CSV table of C-alpha atoms in Angstrom, one decimal:
chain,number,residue,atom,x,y,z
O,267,UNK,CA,-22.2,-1.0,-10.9
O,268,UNK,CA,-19.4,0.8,-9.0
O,269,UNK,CA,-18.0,-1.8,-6.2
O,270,UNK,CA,-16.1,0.5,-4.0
O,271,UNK,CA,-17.9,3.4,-2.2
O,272,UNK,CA,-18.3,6.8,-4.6
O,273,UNK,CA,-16.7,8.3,-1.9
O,274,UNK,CA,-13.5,6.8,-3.2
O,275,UNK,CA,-13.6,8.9,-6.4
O,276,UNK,CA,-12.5,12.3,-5.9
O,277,UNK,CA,-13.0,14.9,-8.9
O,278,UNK,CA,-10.4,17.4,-9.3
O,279,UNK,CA,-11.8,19.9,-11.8
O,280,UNK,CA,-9.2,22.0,-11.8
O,281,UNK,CA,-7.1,19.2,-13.2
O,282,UNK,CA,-9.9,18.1,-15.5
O,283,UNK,CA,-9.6,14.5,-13.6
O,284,UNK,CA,-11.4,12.3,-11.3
O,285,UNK,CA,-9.0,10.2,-9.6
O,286,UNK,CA,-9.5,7.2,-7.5
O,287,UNK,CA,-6.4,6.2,-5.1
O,288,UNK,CA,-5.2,3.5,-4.9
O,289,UNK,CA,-2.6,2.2,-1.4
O,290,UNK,CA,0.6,1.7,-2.3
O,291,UNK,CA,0.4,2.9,-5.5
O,292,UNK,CA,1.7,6.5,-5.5
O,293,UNK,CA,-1.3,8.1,-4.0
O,294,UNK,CA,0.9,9.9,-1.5
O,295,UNK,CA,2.4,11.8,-4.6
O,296,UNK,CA,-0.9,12.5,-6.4
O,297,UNK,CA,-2.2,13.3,-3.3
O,298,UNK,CA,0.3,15.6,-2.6
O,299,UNK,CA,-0.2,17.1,-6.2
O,300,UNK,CA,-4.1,17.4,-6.0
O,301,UNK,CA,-4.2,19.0,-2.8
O,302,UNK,CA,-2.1,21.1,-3.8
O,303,UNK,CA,-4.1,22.1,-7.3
O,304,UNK,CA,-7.5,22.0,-4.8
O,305,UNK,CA,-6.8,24.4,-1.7
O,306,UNK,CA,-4.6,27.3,-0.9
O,307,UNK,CA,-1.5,27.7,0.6
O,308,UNK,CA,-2.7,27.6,3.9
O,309,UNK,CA,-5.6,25.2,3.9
O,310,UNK,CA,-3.0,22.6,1.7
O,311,UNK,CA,-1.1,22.7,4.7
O,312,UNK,CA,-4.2,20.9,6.7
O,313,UNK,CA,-5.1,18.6,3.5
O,314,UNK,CA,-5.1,14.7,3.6
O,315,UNK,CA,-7.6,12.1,2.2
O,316,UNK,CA,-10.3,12.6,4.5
O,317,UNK,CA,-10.9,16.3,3.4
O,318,UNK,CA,-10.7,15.7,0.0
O,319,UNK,CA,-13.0,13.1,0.3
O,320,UNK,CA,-15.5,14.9,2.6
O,321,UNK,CA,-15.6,18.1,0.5
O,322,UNK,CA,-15.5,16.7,-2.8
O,323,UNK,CA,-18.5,17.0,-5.1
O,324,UNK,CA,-17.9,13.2,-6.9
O,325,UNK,CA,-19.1,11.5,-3.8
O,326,UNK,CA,-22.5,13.9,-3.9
O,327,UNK,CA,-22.5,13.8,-7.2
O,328,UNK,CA,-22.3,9.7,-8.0
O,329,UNK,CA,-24.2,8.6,-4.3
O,330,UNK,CA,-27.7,9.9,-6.2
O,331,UNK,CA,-27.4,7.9,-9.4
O,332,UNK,CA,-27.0,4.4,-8.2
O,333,UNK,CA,-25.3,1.9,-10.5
O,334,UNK,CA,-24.5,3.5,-13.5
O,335,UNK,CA,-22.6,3.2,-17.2
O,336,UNK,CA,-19.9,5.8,-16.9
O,337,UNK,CA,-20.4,7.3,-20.1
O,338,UNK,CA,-19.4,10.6,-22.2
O,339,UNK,CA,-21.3,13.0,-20.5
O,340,UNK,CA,-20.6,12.5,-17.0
O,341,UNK,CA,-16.6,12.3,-17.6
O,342,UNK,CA,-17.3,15.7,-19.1
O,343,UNK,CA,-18.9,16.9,-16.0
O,344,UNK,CA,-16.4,15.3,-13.5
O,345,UNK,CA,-13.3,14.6,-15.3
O,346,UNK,CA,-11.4,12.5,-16.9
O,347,UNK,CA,-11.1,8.9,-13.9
O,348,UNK,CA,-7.7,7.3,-13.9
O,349,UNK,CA,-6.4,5.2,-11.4
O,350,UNK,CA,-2.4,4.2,-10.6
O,351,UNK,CA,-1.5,0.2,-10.8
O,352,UNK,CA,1.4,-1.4,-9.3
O,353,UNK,CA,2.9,-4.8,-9.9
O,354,UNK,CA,0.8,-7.0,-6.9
O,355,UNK,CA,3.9,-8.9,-5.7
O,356,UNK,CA,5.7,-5.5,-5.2
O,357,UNK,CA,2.7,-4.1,-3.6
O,358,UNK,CA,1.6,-6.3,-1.2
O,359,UNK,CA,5.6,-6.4,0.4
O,360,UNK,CA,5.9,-2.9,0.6
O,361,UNK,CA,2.6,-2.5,2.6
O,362,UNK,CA,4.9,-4.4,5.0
O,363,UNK,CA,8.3,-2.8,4.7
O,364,UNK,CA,6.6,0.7,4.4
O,365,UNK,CA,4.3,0.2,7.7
O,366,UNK,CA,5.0,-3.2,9.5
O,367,UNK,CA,9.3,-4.0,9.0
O,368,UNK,CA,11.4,-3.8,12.4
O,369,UNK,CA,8.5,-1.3,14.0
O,370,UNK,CA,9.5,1.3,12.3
O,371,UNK,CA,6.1,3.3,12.3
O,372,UNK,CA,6.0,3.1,16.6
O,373,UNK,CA,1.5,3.7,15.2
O,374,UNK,CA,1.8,0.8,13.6
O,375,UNK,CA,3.3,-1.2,16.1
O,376,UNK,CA,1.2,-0.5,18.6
O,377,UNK,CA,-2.1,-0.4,16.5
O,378,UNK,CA,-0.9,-4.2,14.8
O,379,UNK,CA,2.8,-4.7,15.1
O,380,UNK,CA,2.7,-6.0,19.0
O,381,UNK,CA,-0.5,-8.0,18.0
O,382,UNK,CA,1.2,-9.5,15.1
O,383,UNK,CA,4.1,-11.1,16.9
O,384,UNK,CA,2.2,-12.0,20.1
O,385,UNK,CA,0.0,-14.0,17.8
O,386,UNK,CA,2.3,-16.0,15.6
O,387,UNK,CA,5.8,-15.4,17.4
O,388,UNK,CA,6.6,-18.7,18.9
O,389,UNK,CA,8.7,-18.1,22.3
O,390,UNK,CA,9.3,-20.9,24.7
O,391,UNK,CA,8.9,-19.2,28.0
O,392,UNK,CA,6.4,-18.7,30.7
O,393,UNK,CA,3.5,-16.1,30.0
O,394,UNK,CA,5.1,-13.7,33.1
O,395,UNK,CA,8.0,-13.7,31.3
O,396,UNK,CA,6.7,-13.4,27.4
O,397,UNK,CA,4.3,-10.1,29.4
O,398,UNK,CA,8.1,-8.8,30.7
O,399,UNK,CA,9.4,-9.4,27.1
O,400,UNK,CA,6.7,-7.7,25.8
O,401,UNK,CA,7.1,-4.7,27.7
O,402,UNK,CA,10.6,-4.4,27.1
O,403,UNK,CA,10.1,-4.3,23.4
O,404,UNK,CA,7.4,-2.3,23.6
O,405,UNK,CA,9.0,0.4,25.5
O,406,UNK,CA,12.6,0.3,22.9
O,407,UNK,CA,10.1,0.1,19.7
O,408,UNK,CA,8.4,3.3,20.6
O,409,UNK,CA,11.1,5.3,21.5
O,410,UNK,CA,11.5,7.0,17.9
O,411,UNK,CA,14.4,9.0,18.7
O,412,UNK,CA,16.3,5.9,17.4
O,413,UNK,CA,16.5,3.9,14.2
O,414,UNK,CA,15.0,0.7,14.3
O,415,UNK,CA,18.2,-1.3,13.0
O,416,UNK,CA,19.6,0.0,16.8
O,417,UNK,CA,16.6,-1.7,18.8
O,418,UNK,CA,18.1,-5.3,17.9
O,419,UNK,CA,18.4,-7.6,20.9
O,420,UNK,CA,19.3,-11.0,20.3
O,421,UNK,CA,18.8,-11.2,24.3
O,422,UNK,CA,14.9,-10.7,23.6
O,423,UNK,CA,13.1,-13.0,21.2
O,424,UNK,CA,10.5,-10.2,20.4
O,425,UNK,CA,12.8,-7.7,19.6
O,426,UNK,CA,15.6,-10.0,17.4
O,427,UNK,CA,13.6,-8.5,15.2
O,428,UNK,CA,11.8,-5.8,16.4
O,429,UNK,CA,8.2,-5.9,15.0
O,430,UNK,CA,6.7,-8.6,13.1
O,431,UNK,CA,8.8,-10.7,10.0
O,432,UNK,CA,7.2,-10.7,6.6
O,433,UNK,CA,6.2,-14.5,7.5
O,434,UNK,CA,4.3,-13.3,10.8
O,435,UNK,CA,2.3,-10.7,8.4
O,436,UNK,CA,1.8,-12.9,5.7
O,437,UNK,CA,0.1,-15.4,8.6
O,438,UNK,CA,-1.4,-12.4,9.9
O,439,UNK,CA,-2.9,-11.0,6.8
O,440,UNK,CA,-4.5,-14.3,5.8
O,441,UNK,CA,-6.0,-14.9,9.1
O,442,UNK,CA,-7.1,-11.4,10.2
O,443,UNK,CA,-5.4,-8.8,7.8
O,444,UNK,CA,-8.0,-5.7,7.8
O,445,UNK,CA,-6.4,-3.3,6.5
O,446,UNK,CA,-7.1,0.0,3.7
O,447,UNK,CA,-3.2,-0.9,2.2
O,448,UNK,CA,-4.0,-4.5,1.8
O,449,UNK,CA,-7.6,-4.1,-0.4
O,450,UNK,CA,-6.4,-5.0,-3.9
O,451,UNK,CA,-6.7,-2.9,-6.5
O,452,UNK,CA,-9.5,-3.8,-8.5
O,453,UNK,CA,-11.9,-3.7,-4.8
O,454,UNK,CA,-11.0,-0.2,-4.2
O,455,UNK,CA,-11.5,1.1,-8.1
O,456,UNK,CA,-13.7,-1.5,-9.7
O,457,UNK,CA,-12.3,-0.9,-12.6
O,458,UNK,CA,-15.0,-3.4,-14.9
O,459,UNK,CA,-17.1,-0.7,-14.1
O,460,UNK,CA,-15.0,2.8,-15.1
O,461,UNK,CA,-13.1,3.0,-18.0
O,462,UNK,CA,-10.2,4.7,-16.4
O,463,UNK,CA,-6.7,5.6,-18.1
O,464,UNK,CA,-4.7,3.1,-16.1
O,465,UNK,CA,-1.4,4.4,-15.1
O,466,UNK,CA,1.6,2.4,-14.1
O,467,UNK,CA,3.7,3.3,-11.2
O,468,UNK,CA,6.7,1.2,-12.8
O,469,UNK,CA,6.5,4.3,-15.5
O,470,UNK,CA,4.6,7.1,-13.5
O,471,UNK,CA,6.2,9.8,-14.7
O,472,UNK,CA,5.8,9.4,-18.8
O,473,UNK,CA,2.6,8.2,-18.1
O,474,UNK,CA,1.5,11.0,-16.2
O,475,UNK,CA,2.6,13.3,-18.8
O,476,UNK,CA,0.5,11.5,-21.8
O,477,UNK,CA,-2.9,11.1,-19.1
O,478,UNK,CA,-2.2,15.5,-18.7
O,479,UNK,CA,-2.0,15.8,-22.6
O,480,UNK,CA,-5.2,14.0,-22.5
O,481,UNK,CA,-7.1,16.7,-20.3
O,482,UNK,CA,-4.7,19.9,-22.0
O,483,UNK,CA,-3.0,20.5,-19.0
O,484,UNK,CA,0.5,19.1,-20.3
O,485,UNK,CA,2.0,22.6,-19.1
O,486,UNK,CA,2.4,20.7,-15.7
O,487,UNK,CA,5.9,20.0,-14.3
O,488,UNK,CA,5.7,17.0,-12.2
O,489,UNK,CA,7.9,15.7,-10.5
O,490,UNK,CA,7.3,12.2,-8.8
O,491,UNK,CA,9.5,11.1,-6.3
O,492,UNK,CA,9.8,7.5,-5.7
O,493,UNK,CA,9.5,7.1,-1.8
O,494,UNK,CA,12.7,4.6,-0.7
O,495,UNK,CA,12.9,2.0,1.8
O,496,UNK,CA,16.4,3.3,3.7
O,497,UNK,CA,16.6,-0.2,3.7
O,498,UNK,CA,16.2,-1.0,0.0
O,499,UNK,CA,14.4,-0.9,-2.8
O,500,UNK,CA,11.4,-2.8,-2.4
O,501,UNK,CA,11.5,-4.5,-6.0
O,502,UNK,CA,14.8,-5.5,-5.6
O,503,UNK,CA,14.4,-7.2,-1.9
O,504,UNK,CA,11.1,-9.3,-3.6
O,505,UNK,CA,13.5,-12.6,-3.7
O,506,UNK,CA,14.7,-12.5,-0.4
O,507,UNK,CA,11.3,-11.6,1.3
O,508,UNK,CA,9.0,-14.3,-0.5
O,509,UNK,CA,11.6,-16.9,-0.4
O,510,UNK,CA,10.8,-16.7,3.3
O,511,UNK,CA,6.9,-18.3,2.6
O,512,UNK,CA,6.3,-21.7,2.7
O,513,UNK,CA,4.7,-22.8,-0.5
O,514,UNK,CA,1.0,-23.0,0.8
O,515,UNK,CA,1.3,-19.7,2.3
O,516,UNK,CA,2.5,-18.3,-0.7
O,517,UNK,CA,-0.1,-20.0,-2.7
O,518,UNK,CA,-3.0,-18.8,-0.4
O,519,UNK,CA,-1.2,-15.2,-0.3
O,520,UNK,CA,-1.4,-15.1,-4.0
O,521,UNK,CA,-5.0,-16.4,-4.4
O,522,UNK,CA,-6.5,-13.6,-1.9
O,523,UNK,CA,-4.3,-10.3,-2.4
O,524,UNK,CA,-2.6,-10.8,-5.2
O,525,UNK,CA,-4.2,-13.0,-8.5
O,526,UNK,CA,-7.2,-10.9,-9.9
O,527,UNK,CA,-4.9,-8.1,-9.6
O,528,UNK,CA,-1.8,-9.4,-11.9
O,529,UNK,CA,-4.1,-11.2,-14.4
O,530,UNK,CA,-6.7,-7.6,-14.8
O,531,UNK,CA,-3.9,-5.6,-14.9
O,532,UNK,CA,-1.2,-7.7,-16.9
O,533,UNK,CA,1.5,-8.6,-14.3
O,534,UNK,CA,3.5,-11.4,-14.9
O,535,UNK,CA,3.3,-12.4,-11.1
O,536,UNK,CA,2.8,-16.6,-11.3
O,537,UNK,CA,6.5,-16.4,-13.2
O,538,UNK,CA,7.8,-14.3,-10.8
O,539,UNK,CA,6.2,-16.5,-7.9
O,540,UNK,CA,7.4,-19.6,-9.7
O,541,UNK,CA,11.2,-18.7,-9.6
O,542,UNK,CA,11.1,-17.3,-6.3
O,543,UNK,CA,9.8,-21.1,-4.8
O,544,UNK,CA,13.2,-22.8,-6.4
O,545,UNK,CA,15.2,-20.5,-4.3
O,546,UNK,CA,16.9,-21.5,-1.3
O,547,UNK,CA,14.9,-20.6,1.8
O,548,UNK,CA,15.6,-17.4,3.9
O,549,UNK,CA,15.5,-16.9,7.4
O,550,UNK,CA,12.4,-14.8,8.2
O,551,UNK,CA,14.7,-12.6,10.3
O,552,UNK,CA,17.0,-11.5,8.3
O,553,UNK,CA,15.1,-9.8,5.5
O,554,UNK,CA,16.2,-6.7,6.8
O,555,UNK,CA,19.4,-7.2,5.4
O,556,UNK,CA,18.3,-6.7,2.1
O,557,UNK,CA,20.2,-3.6,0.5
């Protein structure tokens, strides 16, 4: 049966689809796109996951039936499920350039960023002084009306960088990482259980077109913008930022957020994980550099 809750499905009749999102896969775009299909003007303005969740019929719908074969009939009366895959390796970094990277999200610092680099930052000084450091930071990393490249301070060990390195995360993560944008792909959709049309983000926007055909609704112009890191593309900084991991980090990385993923869904990720452990090693702390 269905692993994830059914309240993870959401039905968008008017679209002839049920869609389950997926993190870091372009679900701020479809989300963007259903919501819009779904409410009016007004109410669109007020709409996020939660209420499409909460007023959606799919989780009503599929919470009375138990585990069940998704079959003919019931795509008929919900719509067409698809879900929207992304290459693991490229996924699981740009949950931390997206959220984590130089405090740039001041929520996420303080909800996981500060935690982060108390944890697994290694600064030689007393703890009065590492509280007075702390504070510092915390006050630079929250003032938004700055870019976080102009909080560096090589004077202050926990803001040279601001915010936790991809190393510090990756320790993080396998330690105590709880968190919606880390849940691989296959947890949130079981998709052993629906047979969804799987869509690649590598190729959204041809592959939205043919899954549209599918349902007749082809008339829609969509127009799926790729959300950039100001600080690079995230699948062309993948080098730098892994070649930071030691080997049995990487390994354990790649076991728990990663493997299922790339071998259900076709990536090529042990290659790419391969080549990236016979580069020379980067300095955790200056990934940011990547352009």
């Amino acid at each position: 049966g269905i692993n994830a809750e059914y309240g993870d499905l959401i039905a968008v009749p008017i679209l002839g689809l049920m869609w389950c999102p997926t993190f870091k896969a372009g679900s701020s775009n479809w989300l963007d796109l259903i919501c819009k299909e779904t409410f009016n003007h007004e109410a669109y303005q007020e709409c996020n996951m939660h209420r499409l969740r909460a007023t959606n019929p799919a989780a009503r719908f599929l919470s009375k039936r138990g585990d069940f074969i998704w079959d003919e009939a019931m795509v008929k009366e919900l719509g067409l499920p698809f879900m929207v895959v992304r290459n693991p390796v490229n996924r699981f970094l740009s949950a931390f350039r997206d959220k984590i990277e130089l405090g740039n999200i001041a929520w996420y610092y303080n909800a996981l960023g500060e935690k982060i680099v108390t944890k697994y930052r290694e600064v030689r000084v007393s703890e009065k002084e590492k509280i007075a450091l702390l504070a510092l930071a915390r006050k630079e990393i929250m003032d938004e009306s700055r870019e976080a490249e102009s909080k560096w301070d090589a004077s202050n060990p926990y803001l040279s960088p601001p915010g936790p390195t991809f190393l510090e995360f990756v320790k993080w993560a396998l330690e105590d990482g709880v968190d919606p944008h880390l849940i691989t792909m296959y947890k949130q959709c079981s998709p052993c259980s629906v047979d969804y049309s799987i869509l690649r983000l590598e190729k959204l926007s041809e592959e939205a077109d043919y899954l549209f055909q599918k349902v007749e609704r082809s008339y829609l112009n969509l127009d799926f913008q790729t959300s950039l890191n100001v600080r690079g593309k995230t699948s062309d900084c993948v080098d730098v930022f892994y070649s930071t991991i030691p080997g049995e980090l990487l390994t354990r990385a790649y076991e728990k957020f990663m493997r299922v993923d790339c071998e259900l869904f076709e990536y090529p990720c042990l290659e790419k994980l391969e080549k990236i452990r016979g580069l020379p090693h980067s300095s955790p702390s200056q990934t940011h550099l990547c352009k």
